[in-house]
PDB file of C-alpha atoms in Angstrom:
ATOM      1  CA  UNK A   1      -0.057  -0.048  -0.005  1.00 74.00           C
ATOM      2  CA  UNK A   2       2.878   2.465  -0.466  1.00 89.00           C
ATOM      3  CA  UNK A   3       1.748   5.591  -2.116  1.00 96.00           C
ATOM      4  CA  UNK A   4       5.007   7.194  -3.713  1.00 98.00           C
ATOM      5  CA  UNK A   5       3.264  10.527  -4.717  1.00 98.00           C
ATOM      6  CA  UNK A   6       2.299  10.834  -1.083  1.00 98.00           C
ATOM      7  CA  UNK A   7       5.970  10.776  -0.238  1.00 98.00           C
ATOM      8  CA  UNK A   8       6.892  13.102  -2.877  1.00 98.00           C
ATOM      9  CA  UNK A   9       4.759  15.562  -1.186  1.00 97.00           C
ATOM     10  CA  UNK A  10       7.659  16.190   1.363  1.00 97.00           C
ATOM     11  CA  UNK A  11       9.721  17.520  -1.654  1.00 97.00           C
ATOM     12  CA  UNK A  12      10.165  21.081  -2.445  1.00 97.00           C
ATOM     13  CA  UNK A  13       8.966  20.225  -6.031  1.00 98.00           C
ATOM     14  CA  UNK A  14       8.414  17.308  -8.384  1.00 98.00           C
ATOM     15  CA  UNK A  15       8.384  17.067 -12.241  1.00 98.00           C
ATOM     16  CA  UNK A  16       5.884  14.941 -14.134  1.00 98.00           C
ATOM     17  CA  UNK A  17       4.798  14.154 -17.660  1.00 98.00           C
ATOM     18  CA  UNK A  18       1.441  12.967 -19.000  1.00 98.00           C
ATOM     19  CA  UNK A  19       1.114   9.447 -20.251  1.00 98.00           C
ATOM     20  CA  UNK A  20      -1.309   9.497 -23.250  1.00 98.00           C
ATOM     21  CA  UNK A  21      -0.467   6.431 -25.015  1.00 98.00           C
ATOM     22  CA  UNK A  22      -1.607   2.818 -24.461  1.00 97.00           C
ATOM     23  CA  UNK A  23       1.795   1.115 -24.087  1.00 98.00           C
ATOM     24  CA  UNK A  24       2.972   1.166 -20.364  1.00 98.00           C
ATOM     25  CA  UNK A  25       6.519   1.442 -21.570  1.00 98.00           C
ATOM     26  CA  UNK A  26       6.304   4.994 -21.784  1.00 97.00           C
ATOM     27  CA  UNK A  27       5.730   5.223 -17.915  1.00 98.00           C
ATOM     28  CA  UNK A  28       8.796   3.003 -17.602  1.00 98.00           C
ATOM     29  CA  UNK A  29      10.731   5.376 -19.831  1.00 98.00           C
ATOM     30  CA  UNK A  30       9.361   8.364 -17.960  1.00 98.00           C
ATOM     31  CA  UNK A  31      10.992   6.813 -14.847  1.00 98.00           C
ATOM     32  CA  UNK A  32      14.192   5.770 -16.399  1.00 98.00           C
ATOM     33  CA  UNK A  33      14.602   9.362 -17.707  1.00 98.00           C
ATOM     34  CA  UNK A  34      14.091  10.845 -14.216  1.00 98.00           C
ATOM     35  CA  UNK A  35      10.601  12.098 -14.089  1.00 98.00           C
ATOM     36  CA  UNK A  36       9.177  11.912 -10.379  1.00 98.00           C
ATOM     37  CA  UNK A  37       5.586  11.099 -11.465  1.00 98.00           C
ATOM     38  CA  UNK A  38       3.393  10.410 -14.527  1.00 99.00           C
ATOM     39  CA  UNK A  39       0.073  11.992 -15.046  1.00 98.00           C
ATOM     40  CA  UNK A  40      -1.912   9.296 -16.684  1.00 99.00           C
ATOM     41  CA  UNK A  41      -4.565  11.026 -19.033  1.00 98.00           C
ATOM     42  CA  UNK A  42      -7.905   9.828 -19.042  1.00 98.00           C
ATOM     43  CA  UNK A  43      -9.724  13.046 -19.655  1.00 97.00           C
ATOM     44  CA  UNK A  44      -8.530  13.662 -23.147  1.00 96.00           C
ATOM     45  CA  UNK A  45      -6.841  10.398 -24.157  1.00 97.00           C
ATOM     46  CA  UNK A  46      -8.440   7.016 -25.235  1.00 95.00           C
ATOM     47  CA  UNK A  47      -6.939   4.925 -22.420  1.00 97.00           C
ATOM     48  CA  UNK A  48      -9.146   2.169 -20.891  1.00 97.00           C
ATOM     49  CA  UNK A  49      -9.162   1.128 -17.273  1.00 97.00           C
ATOM     50  CA  UNK A  50      -7.203  -1.820 -18.094  1.00 97.00           C
ATOM     51  CA  UNK A  51      -4.542   0.195 -19.822  1.00 98.00           C
ATOM     52  CA  UNK A  52      -4.455   2.725 -16.944  1.00 98.00           C
ATOM     53  CA  UNK A  53      -3.947  -0.029 -14.586  1.00 98.00           C
ATOM     54  CA  UNK A  54      -0.975  -1.315 -16.597  1.00 98.00           C
ATOM     55  CA  UNK A  55       0.528   2.113 -16.530  1.00 98.00           C
ATOM     56  CA  UNK A  56       0.120   2.112 -12.614  1.00 98.00           C
ATOM     57  CA  UNK A  57       1.904  -1.246 -12.415  1.00 98.00           C
ATOM     58  CA  UNK A  58       4.926  -0.089 -14.639  1.00 98.00           C
ATOM     59  CA  UNK A  59       5.154   3.043 -12.364  1.00 98.00           C
ATOM     60  CA  UNK A  60       5.039   1.028  -8.993  1.00 97.00           C
ATOM     61  CA  UNK A  61       7.678  -1.203 -10.484  1.00 97.00           C
ATOM     62  CA  UNK A  62      10.103   1.534 -11.178  1.00 98.00           C
ATOM     63  CA  UNK A  63       9.186   3.716  -8.143  1.00 98.00           C
ATOM     64  CA  UNK A  64       7.618   6.471  -9.894  1.00 98.00           C
ATOM     65  CA  UNK A  65       4.647   8.422  -8.549  1.00 98.00           C
ATOM     66  CA  UNK A  66       1.193   8.168 -10.176  1.00 99.00           C
ATOM     67  CA  UNK A  67      -1.651  10.774 -10.716  1.00 99.00           C
ATOM     68  CA  UNK A  68      -4.606  10.141 -12.855  1.00 99.00           C
ATOM     69  CA  UNK A  69      -6.294  12.955 -14.592  1.00 98.00           C
ATOM     70  CA  UNK A  70     -10.106  11.646 -14.394  1.00 98.00           C
ATOM     71  CA  UNK A  71     -12.821  12.808 -17.023  1.00 97.00           C
ATOM     72  CA  UNK A  72     -14.677  14.600 -14.447  1.00 97.00           C
ATOM     73  CA  UNK A  73     -15.551  14.702 -10.542  1.00 97.00           C
ATOM     74  CA  UNK A  74     -18.307  11.847 -10.891  1.00 97.00           C
ATOM     75  CA  UNK A  75     -17.694   9.590  -7.990  1.00 97.00           C
ATOM     76  CA  UNK A  76     -18.023   6.253  -9.504  1.00 97.00           C
ATOM     77  CA  UNK A  77     -15.425   7.019 -12.098  1.00 97.00           C
ATOM     78  CA  UNK A  78     -12.993   8.189  -9.347  1.00 98.00           C
ATOM     79  CA  UNK A  79     -13.820   5.045  -7.397  1.00 98.00           C
ATOM     80  CA  UNK A  80     -12.559   2.896 -10.080  1.00 98.00           C
ATOM     81  CA  UNK A  81      -9.460   4.682 -10.618  1.00 98.00           C
ATOM     82  CA  UNK A  82      -8.398   4.557  -7.151  1.00 98.00           C
ATOM     83  CA  UNK A  83      -9.532   0.985  -6.554  1.00 97.00           C
ATOM     84  CA  UNK A  84      -7.092   0.319  -9.432  1.00 97.00           C
ATOM     85  CA  UNK A  85      -4.248   1.533  -7.259  1.00 97.00           C
ATOM     86  CA  UNK A  86      -3.739   4.993  -8.430  1.00 98.00           C
ATOM     87  CA  UNK A  87      -1.658   7.307  -6.021  1.00 98.00           C
ATOM     88  CA  UNK A  88      -4.157  10.012  -6.514  1.00 98.00           C
ATOM     89  CA  UNK A  89      -6.552  11.834  -8.926  1.00 99.00           C
ATOM     90  CA  UNK A  90      -6.415  15.074 -10.638  1.00 99.00           C
ATOM     91  CA  UNK A  91     -10.138  16.307 -10.954  1.00 98.00           C
ATOM     92  CA  UNK A  92     -10.616  18.827 -13.727  1.00 97.00           C
ATOM     93  CA  UNK A  93     -12.793  21.805 -14.160  1.00 96.00           C
ATOM     94  CA  UNK A  94     -13.393  22.432 -10.285  1.00 97.00           C
ATOM     95  CA  UNK A  95     -14.967  25.931 -10.367  1.00 96.00           C
ATOM     96  CA  UNK A  96     -16.417  26.069  -6.831  1.00 97.00           C
ATOM     97  CA  UNK A  97     -15.867  25.042  -3.177  1.00 98.00           C
ATOM     98  CA  UNK A  98     -18.887  22.972  -3.749  1.00 98.00           C
ATOM     99  CA  UNK A  99     -17.389  21.064  -6.659  1.00 98.00           C
ATOM    100  CA  UNK A 100     -14.205  20.762  -4.458  1.00 98.00           C
ATOM    101  CA  UNK A 101     -16.043  19.208  -1.518  1.00 98.00           C
ATOM    102  CA  UNK A 102     -17.648  16.860  -4.022  1.00 98.00           C
ATOM    103  CA  UNK A 103     -14.182  15.539  -5.097  1.00 98.00           C
ATOM    104  CA  UNK A 104     -12.930  15.212  -1.530  1.00 98.00           C
ATOM    105  CA  UNK A 105     -16.064  13.167  -0.655  1.00 98.00           C
ATOM    106  CA  UNK A 106     -15.510  10.882  -3.601  1.00 98.00           C
ATOM    107  CA  UNK A 107     -11.834  10.246  -2.782  1.00 98.00           C
ATOM    108  CA  UNK A 108     -12.150   9.665   0.986  1.00 98.00           C
ATOM    109  CA  UNK A 109     -13.727   6.815   2.985  1.00 96.00           C
ATOM    110  CA  UNK A 110     -16.260   7.634   5.724  1.00 96.00           C
ATOM    111  CA  UNK A 111     -16.441   9.705   7.883  1.00 94.00           C
ATOM    112  CA  UNK A 112     -14.280  12.122   5.609  1.00 94.00           C
ATOM    113  CA  UNK A 113     -16.042  11.193   2.370  1.00 96.00           C
ATOM    114  CA  UNK A 114     -18.491   8.541   0.719  1.00 97.00           C
ATOM    115  CA  UNK A 115     -16.045   6.362  -1.114  1.00 96.00           C
ATOM    116  CA  UNK A 116     -17.276   2.876  -1.675  1.00 95.00           C
ATOM    117  CA  UNK A 117     -15.477   0.178   0.498  1.00 92.00           C
ATOM    118  CA  UNK A 118     -13.791  -2.688  -1.017  1.00 91.00           C
ATOM    119  CA  UNK A 119     -11.047  -4.542   0.885  1.00 89.00           C
ATOM    120  CA  UNK A 120      -9.967  -6.647  -2.005  1.00 91.00           C
ATOM    121  CA  UNK A 121      -8.778  -3.694  -4.426  1.00 92.00           C
ATOM    122  CA  UNK A 122      -5.458  -3.391  -5.941  1.00 93.00           C
ATOM    123  CA  UNK A 123      -5.284  -0.014  -3.666  1.00 93.00           C
ATOM    124  CA  UNK A 124      -5.563  -2.272  -0.754  1.00 91.00           C
ATOM    125  CA  UNK A 125      -3.005  -4.851  -1.898  1.00 91.00           C
ATOM    126  CA  UNK A 126      -5.988  -7.200  -2.636  1.00 93.00           C
ATOM    127  CA  UNK A 127      -6.373  -7.544   1.014  1.00 91.00           C
ATOM    128  CA  UNK A 128      -2.871  -8.918   1.833  1.00 92.00           C
ATOM    129  CA  UNK A 129      -1.961  -5.790   3.927  1.00 86.00           C
ATOM    130  CA  UNK A 130      -2.876  -7.544   7.262  1.00 88.00           C
ATOM    131  CA  UNK A 131      -4.922  -4.493   8.412  1.00 90.00           C
ATOM    132  CA  UNK A 132      -8.621  -4.507   9.628  1.00 91.00           C
ATOM    133  CA  UNK A 133     -11.091  -2.523   7.432  1.00 91.00           C
ATOM    134  CA  UNK A 134     -10.876   0.547   9.650  1.00 93.00           C
ATOM    135  CA  UNK A 135      -7.184   0.595   9.657  1.00 93.00           C
ATOM    136  CA  UNK A 136      -7.088   0.029   5.804  1.00 92.00           C
ATOM    137  CA  UNK A 137      -9.555   2.780   5.188  1.00 94.00           C
ATOM    138  CA  UNK A 138      -7.800   5.444   7.534  1.00 94.00           C
ATOM    139  CA  UNK A 139      -4.377   4.672   5.807  1.00 94.00           C
ATOM    140  CA  UNK A 140      -5.733   5.105   2.333  1.00 95.00           C
ATOM    141  CA  UNK A 141      -7.562   8.234   3.496  1.00 96.00           C
ATOM    142  CA  UNK A 142      -4.099   9.526   4.742  1.00 96.00           C
ATOM    143  CA  UNK A 143      -2.228   8.592   1.746  1.00 97.00           C
ATOM    144  CA  UNK A 144      -4.331   9.114  -1.410  1.00 98.00           C
ATOM    145  CA  UNK A 145      -3.549  12.343  -3.073  1.00 98.00           C
ATOM    146  CA  UNK A 146      -6.332  14.680  -4.157  1.00 99.00           C
ATOM    147  CA  UNK A 147      -5.580  17.384  -6.704  1.00 99.00           C
ATOM    148  CA  UNK A 148      -8.090  19.625  -8.498  1.00 98.00           C
ATOM    149  CA  UNK A 149      -7.828  21.683 -11.510  1.00 97.00           C
ATOM    150  CA  UNK A 150      -9.161  25.368 -11.858  1.00 96.00           C
ATOM    151  CA  UNK A 151      -9.677  25.946 -15.510  1.00 94.00           C
ATOM    152  CA  UNK A 152     -12.078  28.881 -16.210  1.00 92.00           C
ATOM    153  CA  UNK A 153     -12.463  32.326 -15.147  1.00 91.00           C
ATOM    154  CA  UNK A 154     -15.345  31.635 -12.566  1.00 91.00           C
ATOM    155  CA  UNK A 155     -13.139  29.230 -10.918  1.00 93.00           C
ATOM    156  CA  UNK A 156     -10.313  31.776 -10.434  1.00 94.00           C
ATOM    157  CA  UNK A 157     -12.813  33.920  -8.729  1.00 95.00           C
ATOM    158  CA  UNK A 158     -13.224  31.124  -6.418  1.00 96.00           C
ATOM    159  CA  UNK A 159      -9.804  30.222  -5.697  1.00 97.00           C
ATOM    160  CA  UNK A 160      -9.773  31.438  -2.155  1.00 97.00           C
ATOM    161  CA  UNK A 161     -12.778  29.357  -1.146  1.00 98.00           C
ATOM    162  CA  UNK A 162     -11.629  26.283  -3.195  1.00 98.00           C
ATOM    163  CA  UNK A 163      -8.226  26.203  -1.535  1.00 98.00           C
ATOM    164  CA  UNK A 164      -9.905  26.370   1.961  1.00 98.00           C
ATOM    165  CA  UNK A 165     -11.767  23.055   1.500  1.00 98.00           C
ATOM    166  CA  UNK A 166     -10.392  20.490   3.856  1.00 97.00           C
ATOM    167  CA  UNK A 167      -9.004  17.354   2.201  1.00 97.00           C
ATOM    168  CA  UNK A 168      -7.305  18.932  -0.721  1.00 98.00           C
ATOM    169  CA  UNK A 169      -3.653  18.492  -1.340  1.00 98.00           C
ATOM    170  CA  UNK A 170      -3.114  20.365  -4.339  1.00 98.00           C
ATOM    171  CA  UNK A 171      -4.682  22.837  -6.836  1.00 98.00           C
ATOM    172  CA  UNK A 172      -3.443  22.937 -10.564  1.00 96.00           C
ATOM    173  CA  UNK A 173      -4.239  25.839 -12.986  1.00 93.00           C
ATOM    174  CA  UNK A 174      -5.099  24.639 -16.414  1.00 92.00           C
ATOM    175  CA  UNK A 175      -4.149  27.535 -18.631  1.00 90.00           C
ATOM    176  CA  UNK A 176      -5.218  26.319 -22.045  1.00 89.00           C
ATOM    177  CA  UNK A 177      -8.815  26.074 -20.855  1.00 89.00           C
ATOM    178  CA  UNK A 178      -8.628  29.125 -18.724  1.00 89.00           C
ATOM    179  CA  UNK A 179      -7.465  30.870 -21.806  1.00 88.00           C
ATOM    180  CA  UNK A 180     -10.524  29.611 -23.796  1.00 88.00           C
ATOM    181  CA  UNK A 181     -12.934  30.645 -21.141  1.00 88.00           C
ATOM    182  CA  UNK A 182     -11.456  34.176 -21.178  1.00 86.00           C
ATOM    183  CA  UNK A 183     -11.857  34.358 -25.184  1.00 85.00           C
ATOM    184  CA  UNK A 184      -8.024  34.307 -25.663  1.00 84.00           C
ATOM    185  CA  UNK A 185      -7.303  30.945 -27.329  1.00 83.00           C
ATOM    186  CA  UNK A 186      -3.717  30.572 -28.052  1.00 75.00           C
ATOM    187  CA  UNK A 187      -2.734  34.077 -27.093  1.00 74.00           C
ATOM    188  CA  UNK A 188       0.646  34.326 -25.390  1.00 79.00           C
ATOM    189  CA  UNK A 189       1.932  35.813 -22.123  1.00 80.00           C
ATOM    190  CA  UNK A 190      -1.555  36.725 -20.681  1.00 83.00           C
ATOM    191  CA  UNK A 191      -1.788  38.825 -17.788  1.00 88.00           C
ATOM    192  CA  UNK A 192      -4.823  37.237 -16.699  1.00 89.00           C
ATOM    193  CA  UNK A 193      -3.004  33.868 -16.233  1.00 90.00           C
ATOM    194  CA  UNK A 194      -0.338  35.518 -14.387  1.00 90.00           C
ATOM    195  CA  UNK A 195      -2.650  37.195 -12.031  1.00 92.00           C
ATOM    196  CA  UNK A 196      -4.555  33.849 -11.497  1.00 92.00           C
ATOM    197  CA  UNK A 197      -1.079  32.442 -10.595  1.00 93.00           C
ATOM    198  CA  UNK A 198      -0.532  34.964  -8.178  1.00 95.00           C
ATOM    199  CA  UNK A 199      -3.802  34.456  -6.583  1.00 95.00           C
ATOM    200  CA  UNK A 200      -3.360  30.590  -6.553  1.00 96.00           C
ATOM    201  CA  UNK A 201       0.094  31.120  -4.739  1.00 96.00           C
ATOM    202  CA  UNK A 202      -1.412  33.111  -1.989  1.00 97.00           C
ATOM    203  CA  UNK A 203      -4.521  30.953  -1.626  1.00 98.00           C
ATOM    204  CA  UNK A 204      -2.593  27.752  -1.285  1.00 98.00           C
ATOM    205  CA  UNK A 205       0.008  29.227   0.979  1.00 98.00           C
ATOM    206  CA  UNK A 206      -2.700  30.421   3.251  1.00 98.00           C
ATOM    207  CA  UNK A 207      -4.089  26.905   3.612  1.00 98.00           C
ATOM    208  CA  UNK A 208      -0.942  24.941   3.837  1.00 98.00           C
ATOM    209  CA  UNK A 209      -1.597  23.129   0.235  1.00 98.00           C
ATOM    210  CA  UNK A 210       0.549  22.674  -2.760  1.00 98.00           C
ATOM    211  CA  UNK A 211      -0.024  24.147  -6.273  1.00 98.00           C
ATOM    212  CA  UNK A 212       1.112  23.356  -9.855  1.00 97.00           C
ATOM    213  CA  UNK A 213       1.545  24.779 -13.340  1.00 96.00           C
ATOM    214  CA  UNK A 214       2.672  23.522 -16.664  1.00 95.00           C
ATOM    215  CA  UNK A 215       6.269  24.228 -17.724  1.00 96.00           C
ATOM    216  CA  UNK A 216       6.773  26.701 -20.750  1.00 92.00           C
ATOM    217  CA  UNK A 217       3.018  27.050 -21.332  1.00 89.00           C
ATOM    218  CA  UNK A 218       2.435  29.930 -23.941  1.00 85.00           C
ATOM    219  CA  UNK A 219      -0.138  31.651 -21.987  1.00 85.00           C
ATOM    220  CA  UNK A 220       2.452  32.107 -19.110  1.00 87.00           C
ATOM    221  CA  UNK A 221       5.671  30.742 -20.451  1.00 89.00           C
ATOM    222  CA  UNK A 222       7.661  30.103 -17.309  1.00 92.00           C
ATOM    223  CA  UNK A 223      10.707  27.705 -17.110  1.00 95.00           C
ATOM    224  CA  UNK A 224      10.693  25.088 -14.414  1.00 97.00           C
ATOM    225  CA  UNK A 225      13.385  27.180 -12.273  1.00 97.00           C
ATOM    226  CA  UNK A 226      11.112  30.112 -12.616  1.00 96.00           C
ATOM    227  CA  UNK A 227       8.170  28.070 -11.443  1.00 96.00           C
ATOM    228  CA  UNK A 228      10.156  26.589  -8.580  1.00 97.00           C
ATOM    229  CA  UNK A 229      11.168  30.196  -7.429  1.00 97.00           C
ATOM    230  CA  UNK A 230       7.562  31.096  -7.317  1.00 96.00           C
ATOM    231  CA  UNK A 231       6.901  27.974  -4.933  1.00 97.00           C
ATOM    232  CA  UNK A 232       5.153  25.748  -7.287  1.00 97.00           C
ATOM    233  CA  UNK A 233       5.347  22.040  -6.354  1.00 98.00           C
ATOM    234  CA  UNK A 234       3.827  20.222  -9.214  1.00 98.00           C
ATOM    235  CA  UNK A 235       5.490  20.824 -12.420  1.00 98.00           C
ATOM    236  CA  UNK A 236       4.075  19.201 -15.645  1.00 97.00           C
ATOM    237  CA  UNK A 237       6.324  19.028 -18.763  1.00 97.00           C
ATOM    238  CA  UNK A 238       3.827  18.148 -21.552  1.00 95.00           C
ATOM    239  CA  UNK A 239       3.327  14.562 -22.782  1.00 96.00           C
ATOM    240  CA  UNK A 240       5.282  11.742 -23.948  1.00 97.00           C
ATOM    241  CA  UNK A 241       3.663  11.888 -27.295  1.00 97.00           C
ATOM    242  CA  UNK A 242       4.596  15.763 -27.616  1.00 96.00           C
ATOM    243  CA  UNK A 243       8.353  14.779 -26.699  1.00 96.00           C
ATOM    244  CA  UNK A 244       8.290  11.897 -29.027  1.00 96.00           C
ATOM    245  CA  UNK A 245       7.050  14.126 -32.090  1.00 97.00           C
ATOM    246  CA  UNK A 246       9.635  16.790 -30.983  1.00 96.00           C
ATOM    247  CA  UNK A 247      12.475  14.326 -31.136  1.00 97.00           C
ATOM    248  CA  UNK A 248      11.217  12.641 -34.470  1.00 97.00           C
ATOM    249  CA  UNK A 249      10.983  16.204 -36.215  1.00 97.00           C
ATOM    250  CA  UNK A 250      14.390  16.873 -34.915  1.00 96.00           C
ATOM    251  CA  UNK A 251      15.760  13.604 -36.344  1.00 95.00           C
ATOM    252  CA  UNK A 252      14.100  14.333 -39.633  1.00 96.00           C
ATOM    253  CA  UNK A 253      15.547  17.816 -39.723  1.00 94.00           C
ATOM    254  CA  UNK A 254      19.063  16.645 -38.956  1.00 92.00           C
ATOM    255  CA  UNK A 255      18.632  13.886 -41.675  1.00 94.00           C
ATOM    256  CA  UNK A 256      17.610  16.429 -44.272  1.00 92.00           C
ATOM    257  CA  UNK A 257      20.316  18.780 -43.367  1.00 89.00           C
ATOM    258  CA  UNK A 258      23.057  15.928 -43.678  1.00 74.00           C
ATOM    259  CA  UNK A 259      21.482  14.866 -47.054  1.00 64.00           C
ATOM    260  CA  UNK A 260      21.955  18.473 -48.503  1.00 58.00           C
ATOM    261  CA  UNK A 261      25.570  18.781 -47.784  1.00 58.00           C
ATOM    262  CA  UNK A 262      27.983  18.829 -50.618  1.00 56.00           C
ATOM    263  CA  UNK A 263      30.047  15.755 -51.114  1.00 52.00           C
TER     264      UNK A 263
END
């Protein structure tokens, strides 16, 4: 029942990458490359529950943390992801304290929430942990990581009340959807995004929780070092598909340049 992501919360910051492709080898490669955790993408990528579980197994084998971005805050979907053994979930489009409380209730066992009990889940080591039901539930309540995403203007307006909800571990701003909600899709270096980050920093500091932001996002293009200086904990560095495409393009470009050299 080890939770690597919970252990990582003791670090000043962590770096993760989205896993969007079906082959769990990408999670193994992320671990071998030195990433601290993988974000398994089930909101936008076509990953099945079985495929997600294979990524979780690969991550555990290599000692890397896992966070699954779920499609929504719907409790049954969150339950299945957590029972499969994810270290935590990232719930998108949380725009109010009420939605944040709903996420907490979906993630935590009673009395802190309403997560359904099942002692034989992969999260509970199939029941081989040697704990009674109350001890196992308390341990999973303590260890399971809950992060939420604020991704629209109304959510930014509620940042202070969202951050104050007991049971949250992290808040992550989604700059792409936030830009869309502001009517500024694709615009670079948006002052509204910078202002949202400042509000996020203050709200999380006031409530003793972590915050995160993507590295090098065009709407607010900060490096990993700059984000760390601001106090960001969870840094996300694109997806494995994006890195693969970038590497392919670089290889093709280098090959084309080499082919054009005079003999």
